[in-house]
Amino acid sequence: MSEALMDAALGYARRGIAVMPLHTPVNGGCSCSAEHCDNPGKHPRLRHGVHEASRDPVQVRRWWKRWPQANIGLRTGEVMDVCDVDGPLGLKALRDLLGDLPTGPVVRTGAGWHLWFQPSGFGNRVGMLAQVDWRGAGGSIIAPPSLHPTGRRYHWARYSRGYLPPCPAPLLELLRPPPPREPREIIDPGPYAERAVERAVRSILDAPVPKVVAGQYQPGGRNDALNRAAYSLGKLAAQGYLDERRIWTDLTTAARQAGLSDTEIRRTIASGLRAGLGV
């Protein structure tokens, strides 16, 4: 499989897609050797991540000679954007929005699907629909034949060389940033809002961590707890009881203590807060 991974990485680079080596799932954990990795096999081996992704075949060969089992990461937003559907609920939400799905390339992941589109010009959007994220400018995805923590490999469910459909109009509407909001007058938060912040922070710190049970990887609940906390506090911010900057500060501190990565923290808080604010 190591030769197949290198050949695939070189193939993506030849098509103009910037490539980077990712860590690999290993025995229910991750090759990064972290005690509790929230994204086994899904995060970069390179210090600067997607910013170091390359189309240079010499560099790509050097990486896969050093890490022959490395999963393949691709930078999005240049050659393609990707709609990341993370399960059956996401597929249903997408079909409810679009009707028939576009007939472009589709990758089967461990738990869902990646639908490839022409670049939209927009950045990443986490939680644009239930179980649906968007990987655009500055983002990345995992490409076949990378290994998923479930033990299954990413593979092409539908492949169409050279053809990428444009992003459908309903998805473009979801990707457009909301208009600037008028600043809200902050009401004295009082004991209710203070207790809400304390409960939100405690829910993150008390959330279960990832673990392996009977050889099966269980992802834990820290990310979900952070999302719910951001959503609930965002609702209070929408009513003027909390300042958004405080929410970011308190939740970021708690999430770091819980062991989440800064990238995951930013994405999750932004998604939950946006939903709570109703924007």
PDB file of C-alpha atoms in Angstrom:
ATOM      1  CA  MET A   1       0.000   0.000   0.000  1.00  0.00           C
ATOM      2  CA  SER A   2       2.933   2.388   0.588  1.00  0.00           C
ATOM      3  CA  GLU A   3       3.675   2.486  -3.168  1.00  0.00           C
ATOM      4  CA  ALA A   4      -0.002   3.075  -3.911  1.00  0.00           C
ATOM      5  CA  LEU A   5      -0.062   5.996  -1.479  1.00  0.00           C
ATOM      6  CA  MET A   6       2.992   7.613  -3.048  1.00  0.00           C
ATOM      7  CA  ASP A   7       1.659   7.045  -6.577  1.00  0.00           C
ATOM      8  CA  ALA A   8      -1.678   8.573  -5.617  1.00  0.00           C
ATOM      9  CA  ALA A   9      -0.027  11.584  -3.960  1.00  0.00           C
ATOM     10  CA  LEU A  10       2.091  12.165  -7.073  1.00  0.00           C
ATOM     11  CA  GLY A  11      -1.007  11.831  -9.241  1.00  0.00           C
ATOM     12  CA  TYR A  12      -2.835  14.550  -7.332  1.00  0.00           C
ATOM     13  CA  ALA A  13       0.231  16.809  -7.560  1.00  0.00           C
ATOM     14  CA  ARG A  14       0.400  16.266 -11.347  1.00  0.00           C
ATOM     15  CA  ARG A  15      -3.197  17.505 -11.575  1.00  0.00           C
ATOM     16  CA  GLY A  16      -2.171  20.717  -9.845  1.00  0.00           C
ATOM     17  CA  ILE A  17      -3.468  19.899  -6.365  1.00  0.00           C
ATOM     18  CA  ALA A  18      -1.167  20.766  -3.463  1.00  0.00           C
ATOM     19  CA  VAL A  19      -0.447  17.653  -1.375  1.00  0.00           C
ATOM     20  CA  MET A  20       0.698  17.094   2.211  1.00  0.00           C
ATOM     21  CA  PRO A  21       1.401  13.984   4.320  1.00  0.00           C
ATOM     22  CA  LEU A  22      -0.957  13.268   7.211  1.00  0.00           C
ATOM     23  CA  HIS A  23      -0.643  11.026  10.228  1.00  0.00           C
ATOM     24  CA  THR A  24      -1.999   7.466  10.046  1.00  0.00           C
ATOM     25  CA  PRO A  25      -4.430   5.523  12.257  1.00  0.00           C
ATOM     26  CA  VAL A  26      -2.483   2.904  14.232  1.00  0.00           C
ATOM     27  CA  ASN A  27      -4.064   0.211  16.452  1.00  0.00           C
ATOM     28  CA  GLY A  28      -7.040   2.343  17.406  1.00  0.00           C
ATOM     29  CA  GLY A  29      -4.834   5.398  17.930  1.00  0.00           C
ATOM     30  CA  CYS A  30      -2.708   7.666  15.787  1.00  0.00           C
ATOM     31  CA  SER A  31       0.881   7.726  14.547  1.00  0.00           C
ATOM     32  CA  CYS A  32       1.286  11.117  16.236  1.00  0.00           C
ATOM     33  CA  SER A  33       1.664   9.175  19.511  1.00  0.00           C
ATOM     34  CA  ALA A  34      -0.576  11.552  21.435  1.00  0.00           C
ATOM     35  CA  GLU A  35      -2.237   9.855  24.389  1.00  0.00           C
ATOM     36  CA  HIS A  36      -5.663  11.082  23.298  1.00  0.00           C
ATOM     37  CA  CYS A  37      -5.779  12.117  19.635  1.00  0.00           C
ATOM     38  CA  ASP A  38      -9.147  13.531  18.546  1.00  0.00           C
ATOM     39  CA  ASN A  39      -8.330  13.184  14.838  1.00  0.00           C
ATOM     40  CA  PRO A  40      -6.336   9.971  14.303  1.00  0.00           C
ATOM     41  CA  GLY A  41      -4.948   9.860  10.795  1.00  0.00           C
ATOM     42  CA  LYS A  42      -6.485  13.211   9.902  1.00  0.00           C
ATOM     43  CA  HIS A  43      -3.968  15.873  10.887  1.00  0.00           C
ATOM     44  CA  PRO A  44      -0.739  16.973   9.164  1.00  0.00           C
ATOM     45  CA  ARG A  45       2.728  15.647   9.849  1.00  0.00           C
ATOM     46  CA  LEU A  46       4.120  19.017   8.763  1.00  0.00           C
ATOM     47  CA  ARG A  47       4.596  21.790  11.286  1.00  0.00           C
ATOM     48  CA  HIS A  48       2.739  24.373   9.191  1.00  0.00           C
ATOM     49  CA  GLY A  49       0.137  21.988   7.873  1.00  0.00           C
ATOM     50  CA  VAL A  50      -1.738  22.969   4.743  1.00  0.00           C
ATOM     51  CA  HIS A  51       0.527  25.998   4.239  1.00  0.00           C
ATOM     52  CA  GLU A  52       3.385  23.608   3.407  1.00  0.00           C
ATOM     53  CA  ALA A  53       1.379  21.497   0.939  1.00  0.00           C
ATOM     54  CA  SER A  54       3.254  21.107  -2.350  1.00  0.00           C
ATOM     55  CA  ARG A  55       2.781  20.196  -6.010  1.00  0.00           C
ATOM     56  CA  ASP A  56       6.509  19.523  -6.448  1.00  0.00           C
ATOM     57  CA  PRO A  57       6.970  15.798  -7.264  1.00  0.00           C
ATOM     58  CA  VAL A  58      10.451  15.793  -5.757  1.00  0.00           C
ATOM     59  CA  GLN A  59       9.088  17.067  -2.456  1.00  0.00           C
ATOM     60  CA  VAL A  60       6.141  14.668  -2.548  1.00  0.00           C
ATOM     61  CA  ARG A  61       8.451  11.690  -3.113  1.00  0.00           C
ATOM     62  CA  ARG A  62      10.685  12.847  -0.272  1.00  0.00           C
ATOM     63  CA  TRP A  63       7.730  12.956   2.108  1.00  0.00           C
ATOM     64  CA  TRP A  64       6.394   9.500   1.244  1.00  0.00           C
ATOM     65  CA  LYS A  65       9.844   7.951   1.367  1.00  0.00           C
ATOM     66  CA  ARG A  66      10.142   9.306   4.883  1.00  0.00           C
ATOM     67  CA  TRP A  67       6.547   8.328   5.846  1.00  0.00           C
ATOM     68  CA  PRO A  68       5.507   5.572   3.407  1.00  0.00           C
ATOM     69  CA  GLN A  69       2.185   4.918   5.191  1.00  0.00           C
ATOM     70  CA  ALA A  70       1.207   8.588   5.437  1.00  0.00           C
ATOM     71  CA  ASN A  71      -2.379   9.466   4.643  1.00  0.00           C
ATOM     72  CA  ILE A  72      -2.827  11.984   1.827  1.00  0.00           C
ATOM     73  CA  GLY A  73      -4.073  15.493   2.513  1.00  0.00           C
ATOM     74  CA  LEU A  74      -5.105  17.844  -0.301  1.00  0.00           C
ATOM     75  CA  ARG A  75      -5.392  21.618  -0.116  1.00  0.00           C
ATOM     76  CA  THR A  76      -8.825  22.877  -1.130  1.00  0.00           C
ATOM     77  CA  GLY A  77      -9.929  26.199  -2.571  1.00  0.00           C
ATOM     78  CA  GLU A  78      -7.578  26.218  -5.582  1.00  0.00           C
ATOM     79  CA  VAL A  79      -8.357  23.305  -7.903  1.00  0.00           C
ATOM     80  CA  MET A  80     -11.488  22.200  -6.070  1.00  0.00           C
ATOM     81  CA  ASP A  81     -13.754  22.771  -3.098  1.00  0.00           C
ATOM     82  CA  VAL A  82     -15.206  19.798  -1.236  1.00  0.00           C
ATOM     83  CA  CYS A  83     -18.549  19.282   0.454  1.00  0.00           C
ATOM     84  CA  ASP A  84     -17.839  17.004   3.426  1.00  0.00           C
ATOM     85  CA  VAL A  85     -20.902  14.907   4.266  1.00  0.00           C
ATOM     86  CA  ASP A  86     -20.343  13.126   7.558  1.00  0.00           C
ATOM     87  CA  GLY A  87     -23.154  10.556   7.569  1.00  0.00           C
ATOM     88  CA  PRO A  88     -26.687   9.657   6.458  1.00  0.00           C
ATOM     89  CA  LEU A  89     -28.255  12.676   8.155  1.00  0.00           C
ATOM     90  CA  GLY A  90     -25.909  14.941   6.210  1.00  0.00           C
ATOM     91  CA  LEU A  91     -26.748  13.210   2.938  1.00  0.00           C
ATOM     92  CA  LYS A  92     -30.457  13.646   3.634  1.00  0.00           C
ATOM     93  CA  ALA A  93     -29.978  17.327   4.512  1.00  0.00           C
ATOM     94  CA  LEU A  94     -28.064  17.876   1.281  1.00  0.00           C
ATOM     95  CA  ARG A  95     -30.714  16.125  -0.811  1.00  0.00           C
ATOM     96  CA  ASP A  96     -33.474  18.067   0.927  1.00  0.00           C
ATOM     97  CA  LEU A  97     -31.686  21.260  -0.060  1.00  0.00           C
ATOM     98  CA  LEU A  98     -30.610  20.365  -3.600  1.00  0.00           C
ATOM     99  CA  GLY A  99     -32.939  17.608  -4.749  1.00  0.00           C
ATOM    100  CA  ASP A 100     -30.756  15.578  -7.102  1.00  0.00           C
ATOM    101  CA  LEU A 101     -27.084  15.656  -6.154  1.00  0.00           C
ATOM    102  CA  PRO A 102     -24.613  16.968  -8.763  1.00  0.00           C
ATOM    103  CA  THR A 103     -22.948  14.311 -10.922  1.00  0.00           C
ATOM    104  CA  GLY A 104     -19.372  15.180 -10.036  1.00  0.00           C
ATOM    105  CA  PRO A 105     -16.602  13.198  -8.340  1.00  0.00           C
ATOM    106  CA  VAL A 106     -17.551  11.518  -5.061  1.00  0.00           C
ATOM    107  CA  VAL A 107     -15.204   9.965  -2.507  1.00  0.00           C
ATOM    108  CA  ARG A 108     -16.461   7.415   0.021  1.00  0.00           C
ATOM    109  CA  THR A 109     -14.947   8.161   3.403  1.00  0.00           C
ATOM    110  CA  GLY A 110     -15.050   6.025   6.516  1.00  0.00           C
ATOM    111  CA  ALA A 111     -18.404   7.427   7.607  1.00  0.00           C
ATOM    112  CA  GLY A 112     -19.687   9.577   4.748  1.00  0.00           C
ATOM    113  CA  TRP A 113     -18.845  11.192   1.436  1.00  0.00           C
ATOM    114  CA  HIS A 114     -16.762  13.951  -0.131  1.00  0.00           C
ATOM    115  CA  LEU A 115     -18.392  15.724  -3.090  1.00  0.00           C
ATOM    116  CA  TRP A 116     -15.938  17.653  -5.253  1.00  0.00           C
ATOM    117  CA  PHE A 117     -16.894  20.988  -6.869  1.00  0.00           C
ATOM    118  CA  GLN A 118     -15.282  23.845  -8.733  1.00  0.00           C
ATOM    119  CA  PRO A 119     -13.741  26.397  -6.346  1.00  0.00           C
ATOM    120  CA  SER A 120     -16.434  28.652  -4.916  1.00  0.00           C
ATOM    121  CA  GLY A 121     -14.153  31.464  -3.809  1.00  0.00           C
ATOM    122  CA  PHE A 122     -15.339  31.052  -0.220  1.00  0.00           C
ATOM    123  CA  GLY A 123     -13.465  29.646   2.760  1.00  0.00           C
ATOM    124  CA  ASN A 124     -14.336  26.799   5.097  1.00  0.00           C
ATOM    125  CA  ARG A 125     -17.769  26.549   6.677  1.00  0.00           C
ATOM    126  CA  VAL A 126     -18.316  24.104   9.522  1.00  0.00           C
ATOM    127  CA  GLY A 127     -21.891  23.021  10.191  1.00  0.00           C
ATOM    128  CA  MET A 128     -23.439  24.634   7.106  1.00  0.00           C
ATOM    129  CA  LEU A 129     -26.042  21.845   7.375  1.00  0.00           C
ATOM    130  CA  ALA A 130     -26.436  18.985   9.850  1.00  0.00           C
ATOM    131  CA  GLN A 131     -23.391  16.705   9.335  1.00  0.00           C
ATOM    132  CA  VAL A 132     -22.268  18.830   6.369  1.00  0.00           C
ATOM    133  CA  ASP A 133     -19.121  20.983   6.268  1.00  0.00           C
ATOM    134  CA  TRP A 134     -17.506  22.890   3.413  1.00  0.00           C
ATOM    135  CA  ARG A 135     -13.776  22.818   2.657  1.00  0.00           C
ATOM    136  CA  GLY A 136     -12.809  25.819   0.576  1.00  0.00           C
ATOM    137  CA  ALA A 137     -10.004  28.380   0.521  1.00  0.00           C
ATOM    138  CA  GLY A 138      -7.441  27.566   3.198  1.00  0.00           C
ATOM    139  CA  GLY A 139      -8.944  24.156   3.919  1.00  0.00           C
ATOM    140  CA  SER A 140      -7.960  20.563   3.312  1.00  0.00           C
ATOM    141  CA  ILE A 141      -9.444  17.103   2.871  1.00  0.00           C
ATOM    142  CA  ILE A 142      -8.221  13.519   2.998  1.00  0.00           C
ATOM    143  CA  ALA A 143      -7.897  11.704  -0.317  1.00  0.00           C
ATOM    144  CA  PRO A 144      -7.996   8.070  -1.502  1.00  0.00           C
ATOM    145  CA  PRO A 145      -6.467   5.636  -0.734  1.00  0.00           C
ATOM    146  CA  SER A 146      -5.879   7.016   2.769  1.00  0.00           C
ATOM    147  CA  LEU A 147      -6.823   4.914   5.791  1.00  0.00           C
ATOM    148  CA  HIS A 148      -9.787   5.878   8.004  1.00  0.00           C
ATOM    149  CA  PRO A 149      -9.784   5.082  11.766  1.00  0.00           C
ATOM    150  CA  THR A 150     -12.565   2.543  11.075  1.00  0.00           C
ATOM    151  CA  GLY A 151     -10.044   0.466   9.099  1.00  0.00           C
ATOM    152  CA  ARG A 152     -11.703   1.272   5.769  1.00  0.00           C
ATOM    153  CA  ARG A 153      -9.876   3.160   3.066  1.00  0.00           C
ATOM    154  CA  TYR A 154     -11.090   6.267   1.322  1.00  0.00           C
ATOM    155  CA  HIS A 155     -12.029   5.323  -2.237  1.00  0.00           C
ATOM    156  CA  TRP A 156     -13.682   6.814  -5.288  1.00  0.00           C
ATOM    157  CA  ALA A 157     -17.393   6.084  -5.411  1.00  0.00           C
ATOM    158  CA  ARG A 158     -17.601   8.097  -8.626  1.00  0.00           C
ATOM    159  CA  TYR A 159     -14.653   9.472 -10.547  1.00  0.00           C
ATOM    160  CA  SER A 160     -14.802  11.857 -13.481  1.00  0.00           C
ATOM    161  CA  ARG A 161     -11.380  12.995 -14.635  1.00  0.00           C
ATOM    162  CA  GLY A 162     -11.265  16.655 -15.529  1.00  0.00           C
ATOM    163  CA  TYR A 163     -14.914  17.479 -14.731  1.00  0.00           C
ATOM    164  CA  LEU A 164     -15.989  19.343 -11.625  1.00  0.00           C
ATOM    165  CA  PRO A 165     -19.534  20.707 -11.323  1.00  0.00           C
ATOM    166  CA  PRO A 166     -20.048  24.299 -10.172  1.00  0.00           C
ATOM    167  CA  CYS A 167     -21.216  24.835  -6.619  1.00  0.00           C
ATOM    168  CA  PRO A 168     -25.053  24.776  -6.628  1.00  0.00           C
ATOM    169  CA  ALA A 169     -26.735  28.109  -5.906  1.00  0.00           C
ATOM    170  CA  PRO A 170     -28.377  26.952  -2.621  1.00  0.00           C
ATOM    171  CA  LEU A 171     -24.967  25.987  -1.255  1.00  0.00           C
ATOM    172  CA  LEU A 172     -23.464  29.283  -2.394  1.00  0.00           C
ATOM    173  CA  GLU A 173     -26.130  31.087  -0.396  1.00  0.00           C
ATOM    174  CA  LEU A 174     -25.119  29.155   2.715  1.00  0.00           C
ATOM    175  CA  LEU A 175     -21.470  29.980   2.098  1.00  0.00           C
ATOM    176  CA  ARG A 176     -21.946  33.719   1.737  1.00  0.00           C
ATOM    177  CA  PRO A 177     -20.867  35.519   4.915  1.00  0.00           C
ATOM    178  CA  PRO A 178     -23.705  37.245   6.779  1.00  0.00           C
ATOM    179  CA  PRO A 179     -23.920  41.052   6.643  1.00  0.00           C
ATOM    180  CA  PRO A 180     -22.210  42.889   9.510  1.00  0.00           C
ATOM    181  CA  ARG A 181     -24.340  43.035  12.630  1.00  0.00           C
ATOM    182  CA  GLU A 182     -24.968  46.154  14.636  1.00  0.00           C
ATOM    183  CA  PRO A 183     -23.130  45.940  17.983  1.00  0.00           C
ATOM    184  CA  ARG A 184     -25.481  45.005  20.810  1.00  0.00           C
ATOM    185  CA  GLU A 185     -25.616  46.842  24.085  1.00  0.00           C
ATOM    186  CA  ILE A 186     -24.350  44.459  26.757  1.00  0.00           C
ATOM    187  CA  ILE A 187     -26.764  44.110  29.669  1.00  0.00           C
ATOM    188  CA  ASP A 188     -25.384  43.420  33.126  1.00  0.00           C
ATOM    189  CA  PRO A 189     -25.055  39.623  32.886  1.00  0.00           C
ATOM    190  CA  GLY A 190     -26.070  38.937  36.460  1.00  0.00           C
ATOM    191  CA  PRO A 191     -25.788  35.589  38.247  1.00  0.00           C
ATOM    192  CA  TYR A 192     -27.792  33.639  35.621  1.00  0.00           C
ATOM    193  CA  ALA A 193     -25.360  34.382  32.789  1.00  0.00           C
ATOM    194  CA  GLU A 194     -22.371  33.799  35.061  1.00  0.00           C
ATOM    195  CA  ARG A 195     -23.706  30.379  36.034  1.00  0.00           C
ATOM    196  CA  ALA A 196     -24.332  29.608  32.361  1.00  0.00           C
ATOM    197  CA  VAL A 197     -20.680  30.306  31.574  1.00  0.00           C
ATOM    198  CA  GLU A 198     -19.559  28.143  34.503  1.00  0.00           C
ATOM    199  CA  ARG A 199     -21.798  25.262  33.369  1.00  0.00           C
ATOM    200  CA  ALA A 200     -20.559  25.557  29.799  1.00  0.00           C
ATOM    201  CA  VAL A 201     -16.908  25.454  30.874  1.00  0.00           C
ATOM    202  CA  ARG A 202     -17.545  22.510  33.208  1.00  0.00           C
ATOM    203  CA  SER A 203     -19.329  20.562  30.455  1.00  0.00           C
ATOM    204  CA  ILE A 204     -16.213  20.820  28.282  1.00  0.00           C
ATOM    205  CA  LEU A 205     -13.815  19.801  31.037  1.00  0.00           C
ATOM    206  CA  ASP A 206     -16.031  16.862  32.076  1.00  0.00           C
ATOM    207  CA  ALA A 207     -16.664  15.537  28.548  1.00  0.00           C
ATOM    208  CA  PRO A 208     -15.358  12.002  27.852  1.00  0.00           C
ATOM    209  CA  VAL A 209     -12.019  11.692  26.089  1.00  0.00           C
ATOM    210  CA  PRO A 210     -11.372   9.405  23.100  1.00  0.00           C
ATOM    211  CA  LYS A 211     -10.484   5.818  23.963  1.00  0.00           C
ATOM    212  CA  VAL A 212     -10.249   2.340  22.545  1.00  0.00           C
ATOM    213  CA  VAL A 213     -12.718  -0.232  23.895  1.00  0.00           C
ATOM    214  CA  ALA A 214     -12.488  -3.864  22.760  1.00  0.00           C
ATOM    215  CA  GLY A 215     -10.354  -2.766  19.815  1.00  0.00           C
ATOM    216  CA  GLN A 216     -12.883  -0.147  18.682  1.00  0.00           C
ATOM    217  CA  TYR A 217     -12.034   3.554  18.615  1.00  0.00           C
ATOM    218  CA  GLN A 218     -14.551   5.757  20.449  1.00  0.00           C
ATOM    219  CA  PRO A 219     -14.052   9.453  19.646  1.00  0.00           C
ATOM    220  CA  GLY A 220     -15.243  10.922  22.960  1.00  0.00           C
ATOM    221  CA  GLY A 221     -17.397  14.010  23.448  1.00  0.00           C
ATOM    222  CA  ARG A 222     -15.193  17.051  23.963  1.00  0.00           C
ATOM    223  CA  ASN A 223     -15.860  18.564  20.544  1.00  0.00           C
ATOM    224  CA  ASP A 224     -19.632  18.081  20.881  1.00  0.00           C
ATOM    225  CA  ALA A 225     -19.557  19.616  24.372  1.00  0.00           C
ATOM    226  CA  LEU A 226     -17.671  22.644  23.015  1.00  0.00           C
ATOM    227  CA  ASN A 227     -20.162  23.066  20.183  1.00  0.00           C
ATOM    228  CA  ARG A 228     -23.137  22.891  22.555  1.00  0.00           C
ATOM    229  CA  ALA A 229     -21.477  25.325  24.958  1.00  0.00           C
ATOM    230  CA  ALA A 230     -20.798  27.837  22.175  1.00  0.00           C
ATOM    231  CA  TYR A 231     -24.385  27.509  20.963  1.00  0.00           C
ATOM    232  CA  SER A 232     -25.954  28.029  24.390  1.00  0.00           C
ATOM    233  CA  LEU A 233     -23.739  31.000  25.244  1.00  0.00           C
ATOM    234  CA  GLY A 234     -24.280  32.418  21.756  1.00  0.00           C
ATOM    235  CA  LYS A 235     -28.007  32.549  22.496  1.00  0.00           C
ATOM    236  CA  LEU A 236     -27.273  34.632  25.587  1.00  0.00           C
ATOM    237  CA  ALA A 237     -24.995  36.901  23.550  1.00  0.00           C
ATOM    238  CA  ALA A 238     -27.797  37.363  21.020  1.00  0.00           C
ATOM    239  CA  GLN A 239     -29.932  38.741  23.859  1.00  0.00           C
ATOM    240  CA  GLY A 240     -27.188  41.054  25.062  1.00  0.00           C
ATOM    241  CA  TYR A 241     -26.324  39.156  28.253  1.00  0.00           C
ATOM    242  CA  LEU A 242     -22.777  38.166  27.269  1.00  0.00           C
ATOM    243  CA  ASP A 243     -19.975  39.679  25.239  1.00  0.00           C
ATOM    244  CA  GLU A 244     -18.827  37.479  22.342  1.00  0.00           C
ATOM    245  CA  ARG A 245     -15.183  38.149  23.166  1.00  0.00           C
ATOM    246  CA  ARG A 246     -15.662  36.716  26.626  1.00  0.00           C
ATOM    247  CA  ILE A 247     -17.297  33.596  25.188  1.00  0.00           C
ATOM    248  CA  TRP A 248     -14.337  33.062  22.869  1.00  0.00           C
ATOM    249  CA  THR A 249     -11.843  33.566  25.696  1.00  0.00           C
ATOM    250  CA  ASP A 250     -13.519  31.324  28.287  1.00  0.00           C
ATOM    251  CA  LEU A 251     -14.391  28.491  25.889  1.00  0.00           C
ATOM    252  CA  THR A 252     -10.969  28.533  24.228  1.00  0.00           C
ATOM    253  CA  THR A 253      -9.254  28.269  27.612  1.00  0.00           C
ATOM    254  CA  ALA A 254     -11.484  25.366  28.686  1.00  0.00           C
ATOM    255  CA  ALA A 255     -11.094  23.524  25.373  1.00  0.00           C
ATOM    256  CA  ARG A 256      -7.311  23.794  25.524  1.00  0.00           C
ATOM    257  CA  GLN A 257      -7.359  22.390  29.058  1.00  0.00           C
ATOM    258  CA  ALA A 258      -9.498  19.521  27.734  1.00  0.00           C
ATOM    259  CA  GLY A 259      -6.843  18.780  25.108  1.00  0.00           C
ATOM    260  CA  LEU A 260      -8.465  19.984  21.874  1.00  0.00           C
ATOM    261  CA  SER A 261      -6.295  21.489  19.142  1.00  0.00           C
ATOM    262  CA  ASP A 262      -6.460  25.213  18.393  1.00  0.00           C
ATOM    263  CA  THR A 263      -7.715  24.532  14.857  1.00  0.00           C
ATOM    264  CA  GLU A 264     -10.581  22.369  16.103  1.00  0.00           C
ATOM    265  CA  ILE A 265     -11.365  24.886  18.844  1.00  0.00           C
ATOM    266  CA  ARG A 266     -11.667  27.792  16.401  1.00  0.00           C
ATOM    267  CA  ARG A 267     -13.858  25.858  13.977  1.00  0.00           C
ATOM    268  CA  THR A 268     -16.149  24.445  16.650  1.00  0.00           C
ATOM    269  CA  ILE A 269     -16.661  27.674  18.588  1.00  0.00           C
ATOM    270  CA  ALA A 270     -17.313  29.598  15.355  1.00  0.00           C
ATOM    271  CA  SER A 271     -19.922  27.055  14.234  1.00  0.00           C
ATOM    272  CA  GLY A 272     -21.741  26.823  17.573  1.00  0.00           C
ATOM    273  CA  LEU A 273     -21.588  30.550  18.258  1.00  0.00           C
ATOM    274  CA  ARG A 274     -22.881  31.400  14.791  1.00  0.00           C
ATOM    275  CA  ALA A 275     -25.854  29.080  15.313  1.00  0.00           C
ATOM    276  CA  GLY A 276     -26.577  30.502  18.760  1.00  0.00           C
ATOM    277  CA  LEU A 277     -26.413  34.086  17.488  1.00  0.00           C
ATOM    278  CA  GLY A 278     -28.738  33.193  14.629  1.00  0.00           C
ATOM    279  CA  VAL A 279     -26.451  34.493  11.867  1.00  0.00           C
TER     280      VAL A 279
END
